[in-house]
């Protein structure tokens, strides 16, 4: 009997906690900012991979000019 009562109270407590967790919106903004920053990082990395050959050519030209080649 006591075990059944404890299980019912535990289930009720778990349900209340789950409802509070779902309704809680703290931290949502932070998560949104992290997602935006992640998308921006992927975009920057993709653009760097596209311009890497051009940057290497510029660096090689500067190196050749400095070394007098």
PDB file of C-alpha atoms in Angstrom:
ATOM      1  CA  UNK A   1       0.000   0.000   0.000  1.00  0.00           C
ATOM      2  CA  UNK A   2       2.766   2.391   0.967  1.00  0.00           C
ATOM      3  CA  UNK A   3       4.724   1.495  -2.151  1.00  0.00           C
ATOM      4  CA  UNK A   4       1.695   2.242  -4.355  1.00  0.00           C
ATOM      5  CA  UNK A   5       1.226   5.613  -2.669  1.00  0.00           C
ATOM      6  CA  UNK A   6       4.907   6.402  -3.113  1.00  0.00           C
ATOM      7  CA  UNK A   7       4.764   5.459  -6.813  1.00  0.00           C
ATOM      8  CA  UNK A   8       1.724   7.690  -7.376  1.00  0.00           C
ATOM      9  CA  UNK A   9       3.403  10.620  -5.610  1.00  0.00           C
ATOM     10  CA  UNK A  10       6.579  10.044  -7.567  1.00  0.00           C
ATOM     11  CA  UNK A  11       4.670   9.972 -10.861  1.00  0.00           C
ATOM     12  CA  UNK A  12       2.789  13.138  -9.943  1.00  0.00           C
ATOM     13  CA  UNK A  13       6.032  14.873  -8.965  1.00  0.00           C
ATOM     14  CA  UNK A  14       7.694  13.776 -12.202  1.00  0.00           C
ATOM     15  CA  UNK A  15       4.761  15.049 -14.239  1.00  0.00           C
ATOM     16  CA  UNK A  16       4.857  18.437 -12.512  1.00  0.00           C
ATOM     17  CA  UNK A  17       8.607  18.715 -13.036  1.00  0.00           C
ATOM     18  CA  UNK A  18       8.294  17.791 -16.722  1.00  0.00           C
ATOM     19  CA  UNK A  19       5.566  20.416 -17.253  1.00  0.00           C
ATOM     20  CA  UNK A  20       7.756  23.049 -15.575  1.00  0.00           C
ATOM     21  CA  UNK A  21      10.738  22.039 -17.697  1.00  0.00           C
ATOM     22  CA  UNK A  22       8.755  22.294 -20.931  1.00  0.00           C
ATOM     23  CA  UNK A  23       7.275  25.684 -19.957  1.00  0.00           C
ATOM     24  CA  UNK A  24      10.652  27.117 -18.887  1.00  0.00           C
ATOM     25  CA  UNK A  25      12.063  29.366 -21.595  1.00  0.00           C
ATOM     26  CA  UNK A  26      15.238  30.464 -19.831  1.00  0.00           C
ATOM     27  CA  UNK A  27      18.265  29.790 -21.962  1.00  0.00           C
ATOM     28  CA  UNK A  28      16.322  29.632 -25.216  1.00  0.00           C
ATOM     29  CA  UNK A  29      17.922  32.864 -26.417  1.00  0.00           C
ATOM     30  CA  UNK A  30      21.384  31.545 -25.623  1.00  0.00           C
ATOM     31  CA  UNK A  31      20.700  28.382 -27.591  1.00  0.00           C
ATOM     32  CA  UNK A  32      19.457  30.445 -30.537  1.00  0.00           C
ATOM     33  CA  UNK A  33      22.630  32.547 -30.473  1.00  0.00           C
ATOM     34  CA  UNK A  34      24.779  29.406 -30.380  1.00  0.00           C
ATOM     35  CA  UNK A  35      22.945  28.001 -33.398  1.00  0.00           C
ATOM     36  CA  UNK A  36      23.378  31.275 -35.307  1.00  0.00           C
ATOM     37  CA  UNK A  37      27.082  31.406 -34.413  1.00  0.00           C
ATOM     38  CA  UNK A  38      27.505  27.804 -35.565  1.00  0.00           C
ATOM     39  CA  UNK A  39      25.859  28.510 -38.899  1.00  0.00           C
ATOM     40  CA  UNK A  40      28.046  31.587 -39.351  1.00  0.00           C
ATOM     41  CA  UNK A  41      31.170  29.571 -38.521  1.00  0.00           C
ATOM     42  CA  UNK A  42      30.271  26.992 -41.154  1.00  0.00           C
ATOM     43  CA  UNK A  43      29.683  29.761 -43.709  1.00  0.00           C
ATOM     44  CA  UNK A  44      33.033  31.404 -42.901  1.00  0.00           C
ATOM     45  CA  UNK A  45      34.862  28.081 -43.100  1.00  0.00           C
ATOM     46  CA  UNK A  46      33.239  27.328 -46.451  1.00  0.00           C
ATOM     47  CA  UNK A  47      34.203  30.713 -47.851  1.00  0.00           C
ATOM     48  CA  UNK A  48      37.793  30.330 -46.646  1.00  0.00           C
ATOM     49  CA  UNK A  49      38.089  26.990 -48.382  1.00  0.00           C
ATOM     50  CA  UNK A  50      36.928  28.625 -51.615  1.00  0.00           C
ATOM     51  CA  UNK A  51      39.417  31.522 -51.422  1.00  0.00           C
ATOM     52  CA  UNK A  52      42.338  29.509 -50.049  1.00  0.00           C
ATOM     53  CA  UNK A  53      43.976  28.990 -53.466  1.00  0.00           C
ATOM     54  CA  UNK A  54      43.820  32.728 -54.181  1.00  0.00           C
ATOM     55  CA  UNK A  55      45.313  33.521 -50.777  1.00  0.00           C
ATOM     56  CA  UNK A  56      48.098  31.014 -51.370  1.00  0.00           C
ATOM     57  CA  UNK A  57      48.876  32.627 -54.722  1.00  0.00           C
ATOM     58  CA  UNK A  58      49.097  36.057 -53.067  1.00  0.00           C
ATOM     59  CA  UNK A  59      51.362  34.673 -50.344  1.00  0.00           C
ATOM     60  CA  UNK A  60      53.583  32.996 -52.948  1.00  0.00           C
ATOM     61  CA  UNK A  61      53.808  36.249 -54.921  1.00  0.00           C
ATOM     62  CA  UNK A  62      54.760  38.203 -51.797  1.00  0.00           C
ATOM     63  CA  UNK A  63      57.314  35.552 -50.854  1.00  0.00           C
ATOM     64  CA  UNK A  64      58.831  35.621 -54.341  1.00  0.00           C
ATOM     65  CA  UNK A  65      59.017  39.411 -54.269  1.00  0.00           C
ATOM     66  CA  UNK A  66      60.706  39.412 -50.863  1.00  0.00           C
ATOM     67  CA  UNK A  67      63.206  36.731 -51.851  1.00  0.00           C
ATOM     68  CA  UNK A  68      63.891  38.365 -55.222  1.00  0.00           C
ATOM     69  CA  UNK A  69      62.812  35.414 -57.332  1.00  0.00           C
TER      70      UNK A  69
END
